[in-house]
Amino acid sequence: KAIVFDHIDAETSRPRRAYELTSGQLVFVDIRKSSKVTLVHISSQIDIINCCRLPHRISVNSSGHIHDLGICKGKEEYKHKMLAAHVHGSSPVVIGVPVDILNSFYDGTSRSTDEQSLILQISPVLGYAKSGNVDSLCGSFSVPSTTELIALATSQSRMKSFEVSCHPLSRGQYKETTVHQMDPIVTQVTQRVSLVQDRYPFVEYFLQPRAVLENKIPVSLCVCTAMPYVFSNSLSLLNFKDDHHSVGSNSKKSFTHKLEPSDKIEIFTADISIRINARCA
């Protein structure tokens, strides 16, 4: 089926629209203007948007079948990639659930298939670990049924936030070597549901840090912490090529972050309190 836009500029003022393909699958189209460029975003019914610097591997468990969707890159890595390609702007880092997976969850005819289960799995990518004998951290949450999504989209609860704890998931024959050393990592997920054309629920999941510490004063700050999974511009995941396990281990090793004005620290630690020491640089 061909999707035709008679006047592309006029489409930029319209809300997101749904199109049913001949196979019965649904695609959603959102057209926006960014500087001098017209962006046409074609997506499925569910988008996952990474709003933090930590990459996340996304998988879908659909009625017991696991589908690996790939890695939703972190903001820092994505920004460097776009600048290298001479692409400028603030496009979000988005990965969508394929329409063929969602076809069994919602078939586009307003018929709810509540007996189908759909679970999204997120695995923070700590990087630079050798494959085959490394534990990944994995957490999951369920996507509401179609009936529930429609009810959410038409209520005052279109948005809600919740925390997903990602625990070690053993892989490889050497799983005993690291599984007890890794702390869980917590990602905050915000769910936003909207109703397209008063019929089709569209779901967005925003991946965010558990907490953000921003330097709001006009001088540099040095922030020292022994908490695991704390990242900033000066001390990011890219700095741990040789010592990545210390980022999330029980070693209690302290790291110092230098925050320039407006710089931020992203915190993913599962601790109930935030423990930092700060001084002017």
mmCIF file of C-alpha atoms in Angstrom:
data_model
loop_
_atom_site.group_PDB
_atom_site.id
_atom_site.type_symbol
_atom_site.label_atom_id
_atom_site.label_comp_id
_atom_site.label_asym_id
_atom_site.label_seq_id
_atom_site.Cartn_x
_atom_site.Cartn_y
_atom_site.Cartn_z
ATOM 1 C CA LYS A 1 0.000 0.000 0.000
ATOM 2 C CA ALA A 2 1.307 3.444 -0.951
ATOM 3 C CA ILE A 3 1.073 6.334 1.497
ATOM 4 C CA VAL A 4 0.718 9.572 -0.459
ATOM 5 C CA PHE A 5 1.112 13.108 0.898
ATOM 6 C CA ASP A 6 -0.444 15.683 -1.429
ATOM 7 C CA HIS A 7 1.233 18.615 0.307
ATOM 8 C CA ILE A 8 4.147 17.692 2.541
ATOM 9 C CA ASP A 9 4.420 21.159 4.128
ATOM 10 C CA ALA A 10 0.752 21.074 5.141
ATOM 11 C CA GLU A 11 1.335 17.736 6.881
ATOM 12 C CA THR A 12 3.728 19.327 9.389
ATOM 13 C CA SER A 13 0.833 21.029 11.165
ATOM 14 C CA ARG A 14 -1.170 17.825 11.507
ATOM 15 C CA PRO A 15 -1.006 15.382 14.426
ATOM 16 C CA ARG A 16 0.356 11.849 14.089
ATOM 17 C CA ARG A 17 -1.767 9.668 11.805
ATOM 18 C CA ALA A 18 -2.259 5.902 11.507
ATOM 19 C CA TYR A 19 -2.324 3.952 8.252
ATOM 20 C CA GLU A 20 -3.526 0.373 7.876
ATOM 21 C CA LEU A 21 -1.536 -1.678 5.380
ATOM 22 C CA THR A 22 -3.056 -4.311 3.126
ATOM 23 C CA SER A 23 -1.679 -6.976 5.490
ATOM 24 C CA GLY A 24 -3.690 -5.442 8.332
ATOM 25 C CA GLN A 25 -0.593 -4.072 10.046
ATOM 26 C CA LEU A 26 -0.535 -0.534 11.417
ATOM 27 C CA VAL A 27 2.084 2.134 10.802
ATOM 28 C CA PHE A 28 2.093 5.619 12.291
ATOM 29 C CA VAL A 29 3.391 8.702 10.509
ATOM 30 C CA ASP A 30 4.458 11.922 12.198
ATOM 31 C CA ILE A 31 5.817 14.770 10.053
ATOM 32 C CA ARG A 32 7.675 17.676 11.607
ATOM 33 C CA LYS A 33 9.819 20.594 10.462
ATOM 34 C CA SER A 34 13.345 20.884 11.901
ATOM 35 C CA SER A 35 15.205 23.977 10.702
ATOM 36 C CA LYS A 36 15.086 23.627 6.904
ATOM 37 C CA VAL A 37 14.544 19.874 6.954
ATOM 38 C CA THR A 38 11.216 18.054 6.899
ATOM 39 C CA LEU A 39 11.367 14.906 9.042
ATOM 40 C CA VAL A 40 9.020 12.019 8.269
ATOM 41 C CA HIS A 41 8.910 9.620 11.222
ATOM 42 C CA ILE A 42 7.332 6.279 10.280
ATOM 43 C CA SER A 43 6.898 4.015 13.267
ATOM 44 C CA SER A 44 4.970 1.148 14.734
ATOM 45 C CA GLN A 45 2.580 1.392 17.662
ATOM 46 C CA ILE A 46 5.325 1.421 20.316
ATOM 47 C CA ASP A 47 8.428 3.637 20.448
ATOM 48 C CA ILE A 48 11.255 3.395 23.000
ATOM 49 C CA ILE A 49 13.147 6.689 23.406
ATOM 50 C CA ASN A 50 16.499 6.771 25.177
ATOM 51 C CA CYS A 51 16.847 10.060 27.084
ATOM 52 C CA CYS A 52 20.065 9.164 28.918
ATOM 53 C CA ARG A 53 23.726 8.679 28.013
ATOM 54 C CA LEU A 54 23.669 4.961 28.848
ATOM 55 C CA PRO A 55 22.861 2.684 25.863
ATOM 56 C CA HIS A 56 20.171 0.046 26.375
ATOM 57 C CA ARG A 57 19.625 -3.224 24.536
ATOM 58 C CA ILE A 58 15.910 -3.708 23.848
ATOM 59 C CA SER A 59 14.167 -7.065 23.542
ATOM 60 C CA VAL A 60 10.533 -8.091 23.288
ATOM 61 C CA ASN A 61 8.996 -11.132 24.904
ATOM 62 C CA SER A 62 5.831 -11.772 22.921
ATOM 63 C CA SER A 63 3.876 -14.742 24.266
ATOM 64 C CA GLY A 64 7.072 -16.525 25.267
ATOM 65 C CA HIS A 65 9.092 -15.702 22.130
ATOM 66 C CA ILE A 66 12.132 -13.416 22.608
ATOM 67 C CA HIS A 67 12.909 -10.898 19.848
ATOM 68 C CA ASP A 68 16.128 -8.877 20.073
ATOM 69 C CA LEU A 69 15.498 -5.383 18.659
ATOM 70 C CA GLY A 70 19.077 -4.134 19.025
ATOM 71 C CA ILE A 71 20.743 -1.360 20.998
ATOM 72 C CA CYS A 72 19.125 2.018 21.591
ATOM 73 C CA LYS A 73 22.243 4.189 21.708
ATOM 74 C CA GLY A 74 22.947 6.668 24.456
ATOM 75 C CA LYS A 75 22.676 10.401 23.817
ATOM 76 C CA GLU A 76 26.431 10.936 23.998
ATOM 77 C CA GLU A 77 27.337 8.217 21.481
ATOM 78 C CA TYR A 78 24.450 9.169 19.190
ATOM 79 C CA LYS A 79 25.463 12.845 19.215
ATOM 80 C CA HIS A 80 29.047 12.001 18.259
ATOM 81 C CA LYS A 81 27.810 9.758 15.450
ATOM 82 C CA MET A 82 25.524 12.457 14.056
ATOM 83 C CA LEU A 83 28.235 15.124 14.205
ATOM 84 C CA ALA A 84 30.629 12.795 12.390
ATOM 85 C CA ALA A 85 28.003 12.452 9.662
ATOM 86 C CA HIS A 86 27.554 16.269 9.616
ATOM 87 C CA VAL A 87 23.975 15.931 10.840
ATOM 88 C CA HIS A 88 22.936 18.588 13.353
ATOM 89 C CA GLY A 89 19.848 18.840 15.526
ATOM 90 C CA SER A 90 18.302 17.335 18.634
ATOM 91 C CA SER A 91 16.678 14.216 17.192
ATOM 92 C CA PRO A 92 15.876 11.690 19.935
ATOM 93 C CA VAL A 93 17.399 8.214 20.058
ATOM 94 C CA VAL A 94 14.445 5.994 19.173
ATOM 95 C CA ILE A 95 13.900 2.292 18.556
ATOM 96 C CA GLY A 96 10.504 0.835 17.714
ATOM 97 C CA VAL A 97 8.841 -2.529 18.164
ATOM 98 C CA PRO A 98 8.412 -4.078 14.674
ATOM 99 C CA VAL A 99 4.880 -4.085 13.317
ATOM 100 C CA ASP A 100 4.913 -7.831 12.643
ATOM 101 C CA ILE A 101 5.411 -8.486 16.371
ATOM 102 C CA LEU A 102 2.623 -6.084 17.270
ATOM 103 C CA ASN A 103 0.283 -7.523 14.654
ATOM 104 C CA SER A 104 -0.730 -10.293 17.056
ATOM 105 C CA PHE A 105 -1.047 -7.839 19.930
ATOM 106 C CA TYR A 106 -3.336 -5.452 18.082
ATOM 107 C CA ASP A 107 -4.610 -6.251 14.599
ATOM 108 C CA GLY A 108 -5.851 -2.788 13.614
ATOM 109 C CA THR A 109 -9.563 -3.595 13.675
ATOM 110 C CA SER A 110 -10.271 -2.334 17.211
ATOM 111 C CA ARG A 111 -10.418 -5.953 18.329
ATOM 112 C CA SER A 112 -8.614 -6.398 21.616
ATOM 113 C CA THR A 113 -6.424 -9.477 21.991
ATOM 114 C CA ASP A 114 -6.015 -9.321 25.745
ATOM 115 C CA GLU A 115 -4.922 -12.955 25.910
ATOM 116 C CA GLN A 116 -1.677 -11.948 24.219
ATOM 117 C CA SER A 117 1.159 -10.813 26.470
ATOM 118 C CA LEU A 118 3.840 -8.315 25.482
ATOM 119 C CA ILE A 119 6.849 -7.724 27.739
ATOM 120 C CA LEU A 120 9.631 -5.248 27.004
ATOM 121 C CA GLN A 121 13.082 -6.160 28.308
ATOM 122 C CA ILE A 122 15.820 -3.558 28.776
ATOM 123 C CA SER A 123 19.500 -4.316 29.342
ATOM 124 C CA PRO A 124 21.826 -1.373 30.090
ATOM 125 C CA VAL A 125 24.946 -1.762 27.961
ATOM 126 C CA LEU A 126 28.039 -1.246 30.084
ATOM 127 C CA GLY A 127 30.242 -1.965 27.065
ATOM 128 C CA TYR A 128 33.715 -3.195 26.379
ATOM 129 C CA ALA A 129 33.102 -6.526 28.110
ATOM 130 C CA LYS A 130 34.239 -9.672 26.358
ATOM 131 C CA SER A 131 31.306 -11.570 24.947
ATOM 132 C CA GLY A 132 30.677 -15.126 26.054
ATOM 133 C CA ASN A 133 31.587 -14.889 29.738
ATOM 134 C CA VAL A 134 29.932 -11.685 30.830
ATOM 135 C CA ASP A 135 26.743 -11.104 32.781
ATOM 136 C CA SER A 136 24.277 -8.616 31.405
ATOM 137 C CA LEU A 137 21.877 -6.652 33.570
ATOM 138 C CA CYS A 138 18.270 -7.162 32.535
ATOM 139 C CA GLY A 139 14.920 -5.791 33.652
ATOM 140 C CA SER A 140 11.444 -6.010 32.190
ATOM 141 C CA PHE A 141 7.953 -4.522 32.286
ATOM 142 C CA SER A 142 4.640 -5.414 30.678
ATOM 143 C CA VAL A 143 2.844 -3.391 28.031
ATOM 144 C CA PRO A 144 -0.813 -2.849 29.025
ATOM 145 C CA SER A 145 -3.463 -4.547 26.927
ATOM 146 C CA THR A 146 -5.122 -2.669 24.094
ATOM 147 C CA THR A 147 -8.251 -2.060 26.171
ATOM 148 C CA GLU A 148 -6.146 -0.635 28.990
ATOM 149 C CA LEU A 149 -4.135 1.550 26.606
ATOM 150 C CA ILE A 150 -7.276 3.090 25.143
ATOM 151 C CA ALA A 151 -8.586 3.760 28.652
ATOM 152 C CA LEU A 152 -5.277 5.388 29.634
ATOM 153 C CA ALA A 153 -5.212 7.551 26.501
ATOM 154 C CA THR A 154 -8.662 8.944 27.261
ATOM 155 C CA SER A 155 -8.052 9.521 30.972
ATOM 156 C CA GLN A 156 -6.016 11.918 33.065
ATOM 157 C CA SER A 157 -3.299 9.243 33.462
ATOM 158 C CA ARG A 158 -1.775 9.452 29.999
ATOM 159 C CA MET A 159 1.684 9.568 31.547
ATOM 160 C CA LYS A 160 3.156 7.572 34.403
ATOM 161 C CA SER A 161 6.689 6.821 35.576
ATOM 162 C CA PHE A 162 8.067 3.717 37.212
ATOM 163 C CA GLU A 163 11.461 2.243 38.009
ATOM 164 C CA VAL A 164 12.822 -0.890 36.358
ATOM 165 C CA SER A 165 15.496 -2.765 38.312
ATOM 166 C CA CYS A 166 17.954 -4.584 36.070
ATOM 167 C CA HIS A 167 19.634 -7.551 37.725
ATOM 168 C CA PRO A 168 22.522 -9.755 36.555
ATOM 169 C CA LEU A 169 21.495 -12.290 33.940
ATOM 170 C CA SER A 170 24.142 -14.979 33.569
ATOM 171 C CA ARG A 171 25.519 -15.804 30.152
ATOM 172 C CA GLY A 172 28.304 -18.143 29.139
ATOM 173 C CA GLN A 173 30.135 -20.929 30.928
ATOM 174 C CA TYR A 174 31.995 -18.554 33.241
ATOM 175 C CA LYS A 175 28.891 -17.012 34.753
ATOM 176 C CA GLU A 176 30.009 -17.749 38.339
ATOM 177 C CA THR A 177 32.945 -15.341 38.059
ATOM 178 C CA THR A 178 30.996 -12.084 37.880
ATOM 179 C CA VAL A 179 27.344 -12.665 38.736
ATOM 180 C CA HIS A 180 27.846 -12.010 42.464
ATOM 181 C CA GLN A 181 29.951 -8.885 41.921
ATOM 182 C CA MET A 182 27.496 -6.829 39.916
ATOM 183 C CA ASP A 183 25.031 -4.514 41.624
ATOM 184 C CA PRO A 184 21.583 -4.032 40.069
ATOM 185 C CA ILE A 185 21.072 -0.906 37.993
ATOM 186 C CA VAL A 186 17.843 1.120 37.973
ATOM 187 C CA THR A 187 16.398 2.869 34.920
ATOM 188 C CA GLN A 188 13.360 5.108 35.232
ATOM 189 C CA VAL A 189 10.755 4.538 32.530
ATOM 190 C CA THR A 190 8.032 7.042 31.654
ATOM 191 C CA GLN A 191 5.053 5.709 29.714
ATOM 192 C CA ARG A 192 3.033 8.137 27.579
ATOM 193 C CA VAL A 193 -0.101 6.977 25.770
ATOM 194 C CA SER A 194 -1.980 8.957 23.126
ATOM 195 C CA LEU A 195 -4.979 8.108 20.991
ATOM 196 C CA VAL A 196 -4.485 8.567 17.259
ATOM 197 C CA GLN A 197 -7.579 9.394 15.196
ATOM 198 C CA ASP A 198 -9.707 8.593 18.275
ATOM 199 C CA ARG A 199 -9.080 4.900 17.675
ATOM 200 C CA TYR A 200 -5.503 3.666 17.823
ATOM 201 C CA PRO A 201 -3.403 3.841 20.994
ATOM 202 C CA PHE A 202 0.195 4.973 20.427
ATOM 203 C CA VAL A 203 2.689 4.260 23.209
ATOM 204 C CA GLU A 204 6.021 5.916 23.970
ATOM 205 C CA TYR A 205 8.464 4.694 26.608
ATOM 206 C CA PHE A 206 11.145 7.171 27.709
ATOM 207 C CA LEU A 207 14.261 5.676 29.318
ATOM 208 C CA GLN A 208 15.732 8.052 31.892
ATOM 209 C CA PRO A 209 18.246 8.037 34.759
ATOM 210 C CA ARG A 210 16.923 7.401 38.234
ATOM 211 C CA ALA A 211 18.195 10.829 39.272
ATOM 212 C CA VAL A 212 20.018 13.757 37.645
ATOM 213 C CA LEU A 213 22.368 16.168 39.402
ATOM 214 C CA GLU A 214 22.957 19.420 37.471
ATOM 215 C CA ASN A 215 25.485 22.161 38.184
ATOM 216 C CA LYS A 216 23.422 25.350 38.341
ATOM 217 C CA ILE A 217 26.154 27.650 39.653
ATOM 218 C CA PRO A 218 28.559 29.628 37.407
ATOM 219 C CA VAL A 219 31.719 27.799 38.589
ATOM 220 C CA SER A 220 33.035 24.287 38.062
ATOM 221 C CA LEU A 221 32.311 21.583 40.619
ATOM 222 C CA CYS A 222 34.198 18.432 41.556
ATOM 223 C CA VAL A 223 31.814 15.712 42.681
ATOM 224 C CA CYS A 224 33.180 12.553 44.291
ATOM 225 C CA THR A 225 31.077 9.443 44.871
ATOM 226 C CA ALA A 226 31.547 5.729 45.482
ATOM 227 C CA MET A 227 28.069 4.898 44.173
ATOM 228 C CA PRO A 228 28.001 2.537 41.184
ATOM 229 C CA TYR A 229 26.541 3.519 37.808
ATOM 230 C CA VAL A 230 27.106 7.279 37.924
ATOM 231 C CA PHE A 231 28.029 8.945 34.620
ATOM 232 C CA SER A 232 28.863 12.475 33.439
ATOM 233 C CA ASN A 233 30.590 14.278 30.573
ATOM 234 C CA SER A 234 33.970 14.103 32.303
ATOM 235 C CA LEU A 235 33.608 10.519 33.521
ATOM 236 C CA SER A 236 31.425 8.506 31.176
ATOM 237 C CA LEU A 237 31.116 4.920 30.082
ATOM 238 C CA LEU A 238 33.699 5.613 27.402
ATOM 239 C CA ASN A 239 36.388 5.944 30.100
ATOM 240 C CA PHE A 240 36.024 2.400 31.358
ATOM 241 C CA LYS A 241 37.475 0.364 28.520
ATOM 242 C CA ASP A 242 39.986 -1.315 30.828
ATOM 243 C CA ASP A 243 38.112 -1.161 34.129
ATOM 244 C CA HIS A 244 34.444 -1.374 33.234
ATOM 245 C CA HIS A 245 33.560 -3.844 36.010
ATOM 246 C CA SER A 246 34.424 -1.272 38.691
ATOM 247 C CA VAL A 247 31.528 0.887 37.514
ATOM 248 C CA GLY A 248 28.977 -1.564 38.873
ATOM 249 C CA SER A 249 30.833 -3.702 41.350
ATOM 250 C CA ASN A 250 31.002 -3.776 45.113
ATOM 251 C CA SER A 251 34.590 -2.471 45.122
ATOM 252 C CA LYS A 252 33.488 0.888 46.664
ATOM 253 C CA LYS A 253 36.007 2.629 44.448
ATOM 254 C CA SER A 254 35.413 6.383 44.330
ATOM 255 C CA PHE A 255 35.187 8.357 41.100
ATOM 256 C CA THR A 256 35.495 12.112 40.666
ATOM 257 C CA HIS A 257 33.316 13.974 38.181
ATOM 258 C CA LYS A 258 34.163 17.507 37.069
ATOM 259 C CA LEU A 259 31.000 19.437 36.300
ATOM 260 C CA GLU A 260 31.180 22.625 34.295
ATOM 261 C CA PRO A 261 28.202 25.007 34.572
ATOM 262 C CA SER A 262 25.060 23.285 33.221
ATOM 263 C CA ASP A 263 26.798 19.866 33.151
ATOM 264 C CA LYS A 264 24.870 16.939 34.588
ATOM 265 C CA ILE A 265 25.507 13.700 36.428
ATOM 266 C CA GLU A 266 23.200 10.801 35.617
ATOM 267 C CA ILE A 267 22.608 8.368 38.479
ATOM 268 C CA PHE A 268 21.426 4.778 37.930
ATOM 269 C CA THR A 269 22.405 3.312 41.293
ATOM 270 C CA ALA A 270 19.842 1.205 43.132
ATOM 271 C CA ASP A 271 20.773 2.630 46.557
ATOM 272 C CA ILE A 272 17.995 4.203 48.614
ATOM 273 C CA SER A 273 20.115 7.319 49.201
ATOM 274 C CA ILE A 274 22.469 9.484 47.127
ATOM 275 C CA ARG A 275 25.942 9.856 48.612
ATOM 276 C CA ILE A 276 28.230 12.508 47.131
ATOM 277 C CA ASN A 277 30.925 14.960 48.168
ATOM 278 C CA ALA A 278 31.112 18.224 46.211
ATOM 279 C CA ARG A 279 33.480 21.182 46.201
ATOM 280 C CA CYS A 280 34.264 24.080 43.892
ATOM 281 C CA ALA A 281 36.943 23.139 41.375
#
